[in-house]
Amino acid sequence: MSLSKPNQGKKRKHMSLSLSDKLRVIEKLEKGVSVSSICMQYGIAKQTVSDIRKKKDNIRKFILKFNVEKETSVLKRMRLPLDQSLDDAVYKWFCQYRSSGLAVRGIEIQAAADRLARELNINNFKASSGWLFRFRRRHNITNKKICGERFSADNEAVESFRKKLNDILKAENILPSQLYNYDETMLYWRALPDSILASKADKNTPGMKINKDRVSALLCANADGSHILKPVIVGRSKKPCAMKNTMEMLPVHYYNSKSAWFTSDITIDWFHKKAVPEIRRYQTEILKIPDDKVKALVLLDNCPTHPQVEQLISDDKKITCMFLPTNTTSLIQPMDQGVIYTAKRLYKKKLLNEVLEVEEPASREEGRKYSKTFQNHKHYNIRSMIYNFASAVKDIKPSTLINSWKKLLINEEVELDTAELETEDFHKIFHRGGENSATLEDIELWLEADEYDLGHHILTEEEIVESVTAAESSETDEYDKDEADDNGNPKPKLGEIKDHLNIVIKYVEDNNDENISAYYEHLRHLRELIIKKITVKGRQPKISSFFKPVSESSVNNEGVP
């Protein structure tokens, strides 16, 4: 008679969990659920739970990288592609076209894969039906029917995302001050309306490179309007001449790329080296949040140049990113609900204030006014632009930042505050500067020229290959002569600078305006530095003083003992 238990000798049925189930196991372990309870719930051995715990970081990275749906995916293994660079290139190509509102068929993905494989010098590759199936499954790409030639802004996706976001904010106890959004835009930083005199003269001036007068900019702010991060500017030159010796003191984070567009590498560097420290510093120093309690969620749109989400996570995993639904930027992305619009218009006002020559009412020298406006515009360089753009960002009202989030968070339409930023306001500025030829239509076209342009562009297949192989080099000369730097203008003499400072200081001394008087000490200090330079320069002997003229007698006596 056997005394063994009925189940003794029977093997446990092998349970193979999906990656979604493995993620749930990890979440339960982190919440303190016992291993025994997890084993009972999923019918797995303790060793399986231990293996999942050990591989939790790799599982999370894989799920984020390949967009594994937590609720619906049945994917069980973390199978990586045979050639990662080709997989990255094809997926970047796919995301780019889908985010542009284009339907992408399987046959088109296969054709793109074959072309990109040739560009990457991958031999004996064929984008077969089996490869396409594995590629789609790996990246969780489904064959959803797309109506029309382009996606329309998906209101259902917006509502679903809004609910999902609010659930996350409640579950993770994320405050409005810890919720951020960033977005890029393009800026024609020296452009003026074509009809004005200064613009016409500028185009006819030899050496003026109008095609270079574009940069990309990035803005990032939180949901309660209390924190806007230092802006980011991407130009073409690595070290523009105009910014010599000031690169580390700029009021923006400056990067460069071949075409002045944002790239994935720039975004990754900015997020980890600039954004994360700024967010952490703000929460610990301003909000007085303990360092171990710092956290943030950063929202971004799913544009082609953005890195994958797993690349935008702080080392301690407390500051993370989340994509907005595809094709919903115009509907809900906060920075596109008036923030970027306001920053650009404020910048253009500062550009005009610096370039247009406005004389006092008593002066009627129109010719001189036009000539000085032209010279001001000619001298306006990328350094001037950077300081004006940073100043414009600082001038954005907290109410504008707060209102920009209302559509996303509570589905409330908010009318944009455009006081002093209307076309008519700019028309008055132009007329005050003597540019009477600028019509309302001209100014409207100028204002809207870059109003809806992004800080990235659709990559060609060659550019995609460059991006995944890190072939593109952004290195340039140590200091580049670009934009308005190389204009051949003589530097003012130190004595002239001192004389002009004397006039300004006298004006400040006689002025009762506290805002103007606040600069008195700074101006005196600047004058003192100029005087020191003049003194040092005056003490320096000329090179001719080191060589005494030879007298005739010394020549005659040469060689005489």
Coordinates of C-alpha atoms in Angstrom, one line a residue:
M1 CA 0.0 0.0 0.0
S2 CA 1.5 3.3 -1.1
L3 CA 1.6 6.1 1.4
S4 CA 2.5 8.8 -1.1
K5 CA 0.3 11.8 -1.7
P6 CA -2.0 11.7 -4.7
N7 CA 0.0 14.6 -6.5
Q8 CA 3.4 13.2 -5.5
G9 CA 5.6 12.4 -8.5
K10 CA 3.5 14.7 -10.9
K11 CA 5.4 17.5 -12.6
R12 CA 4.2 21.1 -12.1
K13 CA 2.6 22.3 -15.3
H14 CA 5.0 24.8 -17.0
M15 CA 3.6 28.3 -17.0
S16 CA 5.1 30.8 -19.5
L17 CA 4.0 34.3 -18.5
S18 CA 3.6 37.0 -21.1
L19 CA 5.8 40.1 -20.7
S20 CA 2.7 42.0 -19.5
D21 CA 2.2 39.5 -16.7
K22 CA 5.9 39.6 -15.8
L23 CA 5.5 43.4 -15.5
R24 CA 2.5 42.9 -13.2
V25 CA 4.6 40.5 -11.1
I26 CA 7.4 43.1 -10.8
E27 CA 4.8 45.8 -9.7
K28 CA 3.4 43.4 -7.1
L29 CA 6.8 42.6 -5.7
E30 CA 7.6 46.3 -5.4
K31 CA 4.3 46.9 -3.5
G32 CA 5.3 44.2 -1.0
V33 CA 3.1 41.3 -2.1
S34 CA 4.5 38.0 -0.9
V35 CA 6.2 35.6 -3.3
S36 CA 3.9 32.8 -2.1
S37 CA 0.8 34.8 -3.1
I38 CA 2.2 35.6 -6.5
C39 CA 3.1 32.0 -7.1
M40 CA -0.4 30.9 -6.2
Q41 CA -2.0 33.6 -8.4
Y42 CA 0.0 32.9 -11.5
G43 CA 0.7 29.2 -11.0
I44 CA 4.5 29.6 -11.1
A45 CA 7.4 28.5 -9.1
K46 CA 9.4 30.6 -6.6
Q47 CA 12.4 30.3 -8.8
T48 CA 10.4 31.9 -11.7
V49 CA 9.5 34.9 -9.5
S50 CA 13.2 35.2 -8.5
D51 CA 14.3 35.2 -12.2
I52 CA 11.7 37.9 -13.0
R53 CA 13.0 40.0 -10.1
K54 CA 16.6 39.7 -11.4
K55 CA 15.6 40.7 -14.9
K56 CA 13.1 43.5 -14.0
D57 CA 15.2 46.3 -15.5
N58 CA 15.7 44.5 -18.8
I59 CA 12.0 43.6 -18.9
R60 CA 11.0 47.2 -18.4
K61 CA 13.4 48.5 -21.0
F62 CA 12.2 46.0 -23.5
I63 CA 8.5 46.9 -22.9
L64 CA 9.2 50.6 -23.2
K65 CA 11.5 50.2 -26.3
F66 CA 9.0 48.0 -28.2
N67 CA 5.8 49.6 -27.0
V68 CA 4.4 46.4 -25.4
E69 CA 0.8 47.0 -24.4
K70 CA 0.3 46.1 -20.8
E71 CA -3.3 45.1 -21.1
T72 CA -3.4 43.2 -24.4
S73 CA 0.0 42.0 -25.4
V74 CA 0.7 38.2 -25.3
L75 CA 4.4 38.6 -26.2
K76 CA 6.4 36.2 -23.9
R77 CA 10.0 36.4 -24.9
M78 CA 12.4 39.4 -25.2
R79 CA 13.6 38.5 -28.7
L80 CA 15.9 41.1 -30.1
P81 CA 16.3 41.7 -33.9
L82 CA 19.3 40.1 -35.6
D83 CA 20.5 43.6 -36.7
Q84 CA 19.6 46.3 -34.2
S85 CA 20.7 49.2 -36.4
L86 CA 18.4 48.1 -39.2
D87 CA 15.5 47.6 -36.8
D88 CA 16.0 51.1 -35.3
A89 CA 16.2 52.6 -38.8
V90 CA 13.0 50.9 -40.1
Y91 CA 11.1 51.8 -36.9
K92 CA 12.3 55.4 -37.1
W93 CA 11.1 55.5 -40.7
F94 CA 7.8 54.0 -39.8
C95 CA 7.2 56.4 -36.8
Q96 CA 8.1 59.4 -39.0
Y97 CA 5.5 58.5 -41.6
R98 CA 2.8 57.5 -39.2
S99 CA 3.3 60.7 -37.1
S100 CA 2.9 62.7 -40.4
G101 CA -0.6 61.3 -40.8
L102 CA 0.3 58.8 -43.6
A103 CA -1.1 55.2 -43.7
V104 CA 1.8 52.8 -44.0
R105 CA 1.1 49.4 -45.5
G106 CA 3.1 46.2 -44.9
I107 CA 4.5 46.2 -48.4
E108 CA 5.8 49.7 -47.9
I109 CA 7.6 48.8 -44.6
Q110 CA 9.2 45.8 -46.4
A111 CA 10.4 48.1 -49.3
A112 CA 11.8 50.6 -46.9
A113 CA 13.6 47.9 -44.9
D114 CA 15.3 46.6 -48.1
R115 CA 16.4 50.1 -49.1
L116 CA 17.7 50.9 -45.6
A117 CA 19.5 47.5 -45.4
R118 CA 21.4 48.5 -48.6
E119 CA 22.2 51.9 -47.1
L120 CA 23.6 50.2 -44.0
N121 CA 25.6 47.7 -46.1
I122 CA 23.8 44.7 -44.7
N123 CA 24.1 41.8 -47.1
N124 CA 21.8 38.9 -47.7
F125 CA 18.9 40.6 -46.1
K126 CA 15.3 40.2 -47.4
A127 CA 12.3 41.8 -45.8
S128 CA 10.1 38.6 -46.0
S129 CA 6.6 38.2 -44.7
G130 CA 8.1 36.4 -41.7
W131 CA 10.4 39.4 -41.0
L132 CA 7.5 41.8 -41.4
F133 CA 5.4 39.7 -38.9
R134 CA 8.2 39.7 -36.3
F135 CA 8.9 43.4 -36.8
R136 CA 5.2 44.3 -36.3
R137 CA 4.9 42.1 -33.3
R138 CA 8.1 43.3 -31.8
H139 CA 7.0 47.0 -32.0
N140 CA 3.3 46.2 -31.3
I141 CA 2.2 47.6 -34.7
T142 CA -1.4 46.7 -35.5
N143 CA -3.2 46.9 -38.8
K144 CA -5.8 49.5 -37.9
K145 CA -7.9 50.9 -40.7
I146 CA -7.2 54.5 -41.4
C147 CA -9.9 56.6 -42.9
G148 CA -9.0 59.4 -45.3
E149 CA -5.7 60.4 -46.7
R150 CA -4.5 61.8 -43.4
F151 CA -5.4 61.2 -39.7
S152 CA -7.8 63.7 -38.4
A153 CA -7.1 64.9 -34.8
D154 CA -8.4 62.0 -32.8
N155 CA -10.8 63.3 -30.2
E156 CA -11.4 59.8 -28.8
A157 CA -7.7 59.3 -28.3
V158 CA -7.6 62.6 -26.5
E159 CA -10.3 61.7 -24.1
S160 CA -8.8 58.3 -23.5
F161 CA -5.4 59.8 -22.8
R162 CA -6.8 62.5 -20.6
K163 CA -8.4 59.9 -18.3
K164 CA -5.2 57.8 -18.4
L165 CA -3.1 60.8 -17.5
N166 CA -5.3 61.9 -14.6
D167 CA -5.3 58.3 -13.3
I168 CA -1.5 58.3 -13.3
L169 CA -1.3 61.7 -11.6
K170 CA -3.6 60.5 -8.8
A171 CA -2.0 57.1 -8.4
E172 CA 1.6 58.5 -8.4
N173 CA 0.6 61.6 -6.4
I174 CA 2.2 63.9 -9.0
L175 CA 1.5 67.6 -8.3
P176 CA 0.9 70.1 -11.1
S177 CA 4.3 71.6 -10.3
Q178 CA 5.8 68.2 -11.1
L179 CA 4.0 67.7 -14.5
Y180 CA 5.9 69.2 -17.5
N181 CA 5.6 69.5 -21.2
Y182 CA 8.3 70.4 -23.8
D183 CA 8.1 71.1 -27.5
E184 CA 10.3 72.4 -30.2
T185 CA 9.7 75.1 -32.8
M186 CA 11.6 76.9 -35.6
L187 CA 12.4 80.6 -35.6
Y188 CA 13.5 83.0 -38.4
W189 CA 15.5 85.1 -36.0
R190 CA 16.7 88.0 -38.3
A191 CA 13.8 88.1 -40.7
L192 CA 11.8 91.3 -41.4
P193 CA 8.8 91.9 -43.6
D194 CA 10.0 91.9 -47.3
S195 CA 8.4 95.3 -48.0
I196 CA 10.4 97.4 -45.5
L197 CA 13.4 99.3 -46.6
A198 CA 15.9 97.7 -44.2
S199 CA 14.9 94.2 -45.4
K200 CA 15.3 95.1 -49.1
A201 CA 18.7 96.7 -48.5
D202 CA 19.8 93.7 -46.4
K203 CA 19.0 91.3 -49.2
N204 CA 21.1 93.3 -51.6
T205 CA 24.1 93.6 -49.4
P206 CA 27.0 91.3 -50.4
G207 CA 27.9 88.7 -47.8
M208 CA 24.6 88.7 -45.9
K209 CA 23.5 85.0 -45.7
I210 CA 19.7 85.2 -45.3
N211 CA 19.4 81.4 -45.8
K212 CA 21.3 80.9 -42.5
D213 CA 18.9 83.0 -40.4
R214 CA 17.0 80.1 -38.8
V215 CA 17.4 78.3 -35.5
S216 CA 15.3 75.8 -33.6
A217 CA 14.1 76.4 -30.1
L218 CA 12.7 74.3 -27.2
L219 CA 10.5 75.4 -24.4
C220 CA 9.6 73.4 -21.3
A221 CA 7.3 74.4 -18.4
N222 CA 5.2 72.8 -15.6
A223 CA 1.5 72.8 -15.2
D224 CA 1.1 75.3 -12.5
G225 CA 3.1 77.9 -14.3
S226 CA 5.7 78.2 -11.5
H227 CA 8.7 76.8 -13.4
I228 CA 9.8 77.3 -17.0
L229 CA 13.1 75.7 -17.8
K230 CA 16.1 77.5 -19.4
P231 CA 15.3 77.6 -23.1
V232 CA 17.2 75.6 -25.7
I233 CA 18.5 76.9 -29.0
V234 CA 20.0 74.8 -31.8
G235 CA 22.0 76.7 -34.4
R236 CA 24.4 75.6 -37.2
S237 CA 27.7 76.7 -35.8
K238 CA 29.3 74.9 -33.0
K239 CA 30.9 78.1 -31.6
P240 CA 29.6 81.2 -33.4
C241 CA 32.1 84.0 -33.4
A242 CA 29.6 86.3 -31.8
M243 CA 29.6 84.1 -28.7
K244 CA 33.3 83.8 -28.2
N245 CA 34.2 83.5 -24.5
T246 CA 30.5 83.6 -23.5
M247 CA 29.4 80.0 -24.3
E248 CA 29.2 79.0 -20.7
M249 CA 27.3 82.2 -19.6
L250 CA 24.5 82.2 -22.1
P251 CA 20.9 82.5 -20.8
V252 CA 20.0 79.4 -23.0
H253 CA 21.4 75.9 -23.5
Y254 CA 23.0 76.1 -26.9
Y255 CA 23.5 73.1 -29.3
N256 CA 24.4 72.8 -32.9
S257 CA 23.5 70.5 -35.8
K258 CA 24.2 70.4 -39.5
S259 CA 20.9 72.0 -40.4
A260 CA 20.0 73.7 -37.1
W261 CA 17.3 71.1 -36.4
F262 CA 16.8 69.1 -33.2
T263 CA 18.1 65.5 -33.3
S264 CA 17.6 62.6 -30.9
D265 CA 21.2 63.0 -29.6
I266 CA 20.6 66.6 -28.7
T267 CA 17.3 65.8 -27.0
I268 CA 18.9 63.0 -24.9
D269 CA 21.8 65.2 -23.9
W270 CA 19.5 68.1 -22.9
F271 CA 17.1 65.8 -20.9
H272 CA 19.8 64.1 -18.8
K273 CA 22.4 66.9 -18.5
K274 CA 20.1 70.0 -18.3
A275 CA 16.4 69.2 -17.7
V276 CA 16.7 66.6 -15.0
P277 CA 19.2 68.7 -12.9
E278 CA 17.0 71.8 -13.4
I279 CA 13.8 70.0 -12.3
R280 CA 15.6 68.4 -9.4
R281 CA 17.1 71.7 -8.2
Y282 CA 13.7 73.5 -8.5
Q283 CA 11.9 70.9 -6.4
T284 CA 14.6 70.7 -3.7
E285 CA 15.5 74.4 -3.5
I286 CA 12.2 76.2 -4.3
L287 CA 9.5 73.6 -3.4
K288 CA 11.6 72.3 -0.5
I289 CA 10.8 68.7 -1.5
P290 CA 13.3 66.2 0.0
D291 CA 15.7 64.8 -2.5
D292 CA 14.4 61.3 -2.2
K293 CA 10.9 62.5 -2.9
V294 CA 11.7 64.4 -6.1
K295 CA 9.7 63.1 -9.1
A296 CA 8.3 64.5 -12.4
L297 CA 6.4 63.4 -15.5
V298 CA 7.3 65.1 -18.7
L299 CA 4.9 64.9 -21.7
L300 CA 6.1 65.2 -25.3
D301 CA 4.7 64.6 -28.7
N302 CA 5.5 61.6 -30.8
C303 CA 7.6 63.4 -33.5
P304 CA 10.2 61.7 -35.6
T305 CA 13.2 63.2 -33.9
H306 CA 12.2 62.4 -30.4
P307 CA 14.1 59.4 -28.8
Q308 CA 12.3 56.4 -27.5
V309 CA 10.8 56.9 -24.1
E310 CA 13.2 54.5 -22.3
Q311 CA 16.0 56.8 -23.3
L312 CA 14.4 59.7 -21.4
I313 CA 14.3 58.4 -17.8
S314 CA 16.5 59.8 -15.0
D315 CA 19.1 57.5 -13.5
D316 CA 16.9 57.1 -10.3
K317 CA 13.8 56.5 -12.5
K318 CA 12.0 59.3 -10.7
I319 CA 11.8 61.7 -13.7
T320 CA 10.2 60.0 -16.6
C321 CA 8.6 60.9 -20.0
M322 CA 5.3 59.9 -21.6
F323 CA 4.2 60.4 -25.2
L324 CA 1.0 62.3 -26.1
P325 CA -1.3 60.4 -28.5
T326 CA -0.3 60.6 -32.2
N327 CA -1.7 63.5 -34.2
T328 CA -3.1 65.3 -31.1
T329 CA -0.5 68.1 -30.8
S330 CA -2.9 70.8 -32.1
L331 CA -5.6 69.7 -29.7
I332 CA -3.9 69.3 -26.3
Q333 CA -0.1 69.8 -26.2
P334 CA 0.3 72.6 -23.7
M335 CA 3.3 74.4 -25.3
D336 CA 1.2 74.6 -28.5
Q337 CA -1.8 76.2 -26.7
G338 CA -0.3 79.7 -26.8
V339 CA 3.1 79.4 -25.1
I340 CA 5.3 79.1 -28.2
Y341 CA 3.0 81.6 -30.0
T342 CA 3.5 84.1 -27.2
A343 CA 7.3 83.5 -27.0
K344 CA 7.8 84.1 -30.7
R345 CA 5.8 87.3 -30.8
L346 CA 7.5 88.7 -27.7
Y347 CA 10.8 87.9 -29.3
K348 CA 9.9 89.7 -32.5
K349 CA 8.9 92.8 -30.5
K350 CA 12.4 92.8 -28.9
L351 CA 14.0 92.3 -32.3
L352 CA 12.2 95.4 -33.7
N353 CA 13.0 97.4 -30.6
E354 CA 16.7 96.7 -31.0
V355 CA 16.8 97.1 -34.8
L356 CA 14.4 99.9 -35.7
E357 CA 15.8 103.4 -35.1
V358 CA 13.3 105.4 -33.1
E359 CA 14.3 109.1 -32.8
E360 CA 12.9 111.5 -30.3
P361 CA 9.9 113.5 -31.5
A362 CA 11.9 116.6 -32.2
S363 CA 14.1 114.8 -34.7
R364 CA 12.9 114.6 -38.3
E365 CA 16.0 113.1 -40.0
E366 CA 14.3 110.3 -41.9
G367 CA 17.3 109.5 -44.0
R368 CA 19.5 109.1 -41.0
K369 CA 16.9 107.0 -39.2
Y370 CA 16.7 104.6 -42.2
S371 CA 20.5 104.4 -42.4
K372 CA 20.8 103.6 -38.7
T373 CA 18.0 100.9 -38.9
F374 CA 19.9 99.2 -41.7
Q375 CA 23.1 99.3 -39.7
N376 CA 21.4 98.0 -36.6
H377 CA 19.9 95.1 -38.6
K378 CA 23.3 94.3 -40.2
H379 CA 24.9 94.1 -36.7
Y380 CA 22.2 92.0 -35.2
N381 CA 23.8 88.6 -34.6
I382 CA 23.0 85.3 -33.0
R383 CA 24.2 86.4 -29.6
S384 CA 21.7 89.3 -29.7
M385 CA 19.0 86.8 -30.7
I386 CA 19.8 84.4 -27.8
Y387 CA 19.5 87.2 -25.2
N388 CA 16.3 88.6 -26.7
F389 CA 14.7 85.1 -26.9
A390 CA 15.6 84.3 -23.3
S391 CA 14.2 87.6 -22.3
A392 CA 11.0 86.9 -24.2
V393 CA 10.6 83.6 -22.5
K394 CA 11.0 85.3 -19.1
D395 CA 8.2 87.7 -20.1
I396 CA 5.6 85.0 -20.6
K397 CA 2.9 85.4 -18.0
P398 CA 2.3 82.6 -15.5
S399 CA -1.4 82.8 -16.5
T400 CA -0.4 81.9 -20.1
L401 CA 1.4 78.8 -18.9
I402 CA -1.4 77.8 -16.6
N403 CA -4.1 78.2 -19.2
S404 CA -2.1 76.2 -21.7
W405 CA -2.8 73.0 -19.7
K406 CA -6.5 73.4 -19.3
K407 CA -7.4 71.8 -22.6
L408 CA -5.4 68.7 -21.7
L409 CA -6.3 68.3 -18.1
I410 CA -9.9 69.5 -17.8
N411 CA -11.0 69.9 -21.4
E412 CA -11.6 73.6 -21.0
E413 CA -11.1 76.0 -23.9
V414 CA -9.2 79.1 -22.9
E415 CA -8.9 82.3 -25.0
L416 CA -5.3 83.3 -25.6
D417 CA -4.1 86.6 -24.1
T418 CA -2.8 88.5 -27.1
A419 CA -2.7 92.0 -25.6
E420 CA 0.0 94.1 -27.3
L421 CA 0.8 91.1 -29.6
E422 CA -1.7 91.7 -32.4
T423 CA -0.7 92.6 -35.9
E424 CA -1.9 96.2 -35.3
D425 CA 0.5 96.5 -32.4
F426 CA 3.5 95.5 -34.6
H427 CA 2.2 97.9 -37.4
K428 CA 2.5 100.8 -34.9
I429 CA 6.1 99.8 -34.0
F430 CA 7.1 99.7 -37.7
H431 CA 5.6 103.2 -38.3
R432 CA 7.3 104.6 -35.2
G433 CA 10.6 103.4 -36.7
G434 CA 9.9 105.1 -40.0
E435 CA 9.0 102.0 -41.9
N436 CA 5.8 103.3 -43.3
S437 CA 5.8 100.9 -46.3
A438 CA 4.9 97.9 -44.1
T439 CA 1.2 97.0 -44.5
L440 CA -0.9 95.0 -42.1
E441 CA -0.9 92.1 -44.6
D442 CA 2.9 92.3 -44.9
I443 CA 3.3 92.2 -41.1
E444 CA 0.8 89.3 -40.8
L445 CA 2.7 87.2 -43.3
W446 CA 5.9 88.0 -41.4
L447 CA 4.5 87.0 -38.1
E448 CA 3.0 83.8 -39.4
A449 CA 6.1 82.8 -41.5
D450 CA 7.4 80.5 -38.6
E451 CA 4.4 80.4 -36.4
Y452 CA 3.5 76.8 -37.1
D453 CA 6.9 75.4 -38.0
L454 CA 8.4 72.7 -35.9
G455 CA 11.9 72.4 -34.7
H456 CA 12.5 69.2 -36.7
H457 CA 11.9 68.0 -40.3
I458 CA 11.0 64.8 -42.1
L459 CA 14.3 62.8 -42.4
T460 CA 15.4 61.3 -45.7
E461 CA 16.4 57.7 -45.6
E462 CA 20.0 58.7 -45.9
E463 CA 19.6 60.9 -42.8
I464 CA 17.8 58.1 -40.9
V465 CA 20.8 55.8 -41.6
E466 CA 23.2 58.6 -40.4
S467 CA 21.2 59.0 -37.2
V468 CA 21.3 55.2 -36.3
T469 CA 24.9 54.8 -37.2
A470 CA 26.0 58.1 -35.5
A471 CA 27.6 59.1 -38.8
E472 CA 26.6 62.7 -38.8
S473 CA 29.3 64.9 -37.4
S474 CA 28.4 68.4 -36.1
E475 CA 32.0 69.5 -35.6
T476 CA 32.9 72.8 -37.2
D477 CA 35.7 75.3 -36.8
E478 CA 36.6 76.4 -33.3
Y479 CA 34.8 79.6 -33.8
D480 CA 32.7 80.1 -36.9
K481 CA 32.0 83.3 -38.7
D482 CA 28.3 83.0 -39.4
E483 CA 25.2 85.0 -39.7
A484 CA 25.9 88.7 -39.1
D485 CA 29.3 88.2 -37.5
D486 CA 31.6 88.8 -40.5
N487 CA 30.5 92.3 -41.5
G488 CA 33.8 94.0 -41.6
N489 CA 32.8 96.8 -39.2
P490 CA 35.7 98.5 -37.3
K491 CA 35.6 98.2 -33.6
P492 CA 34.9 101.4 -31.7
K493 CA 37.9 103.0 -29.9
L494 CA 38.1 102.7 -26.1
G495 CA 38.1 106.4 -25.8
E496 CA 34.9 106.7 -27.7
I497 CA 33.2 104.1 -25.5
K498 CA 34.3 106.0 -22.4
D499 CA 32.8 109.2 -23.8
H500 CA 29.5 107.6 -24.5
L501 CA 29.4 106.0 -21.1
N502 CA 30.0 109.4 -19.6
I503 CA 26.9 110.6 -21.4
V504 CA 24.8 107.6 -20.3
I505 CA 26.0 107.9 -16.6
K506 CA 25.1 111.6 -16.6
Y507 CA 21.6 110.8 -17.9
V508 CA 21.2 108.2 -15.2
E509 CA 22.3 110.6 -12.5
D510 CA 19.8 113.2 -13.6
N511 CA 16.9 110.7 -13.9
N512 CA 14.4 110.0 -11.2
D513 CA 13.1 106.7 -12.5
E514 CA 14.1 104.0 -10.1
N515 CA 14.3 101.4 -12.8
I516 CA 16.9 103.4 -14.6
S517 CA 18.8 104.5 -11.5
A518 CA 19.3 100.8 -10.6
Y519 CA 21.9 100.6 -13.4
Y520 CA 24.1 103.5 -12.1
E521 CA 26.6 101.4 -10.2
H522 CA 26.9 98.9 -13.1
L523 CA 27.6 101.6 -15.6
R524 CA 30.2 103.2 -13.4
H525 CA 31.9 99.8 -12.9
L526 CA 31.9 99.3 -16.7
R527 CA 33.5 102.7 -17.2
E528 CA 36.1 101.9 -14.6
L529 CA 37.0 98.7 -16.6
I530 CA 37.3 100.7 -19.8
I531 CA 39.6 103.3 -18.2
K532 CA 41.8 100.5 -16.9
K533 CA 42.1 99.1 -20.4
I534 CA 42.9 102.5 -21.8
T535 CA 45.6 102.9 -19.1
V536 CA 47.2 99.5 -19.7
K537 CA 47.1 100.1 -23.5
G538 CA 48.8 103.5 -23.0
R539 CA 51.6 101.9 -20.9
Q540 CA 52.4 99.3 -23.5
P541 CA 55.6 100.4 -25.4
K542 CA 55.5 100.4 -29.2
I543 CA 57.7 97.7 -30.9
S544 CA 59.8 100.5 -32.4
S545 CA 61.0 101.5 -29.0
F546 CA 62.9 98.3 -28.6
F547 CA 65.2 99.2 -31.6
K548 CA 67.3 102.3 -31.2
P549 CA 68.5 104.0 -34.4
V550 CA 72.1 103.4 -35.3
S551 CA 74.1 106.7 -35.3
E552 CA 76.6 107.5 -38.1
S553 CA 79.5 107.7 -35.6
S554 CA 78.8 104.3 -34.2
V555 CA 78.9 102.9 -37.7
N556 CA 82.2 104.6 -38.4
N557 CA 83.7 103.3 -35.2
E558 CA 82.5 99.8 -35.8
G559 CA 85.4 97.4 -35.5
V560 CA 87.7 99.9 -33.8
P561 CA 89.1 98.5 -30.5

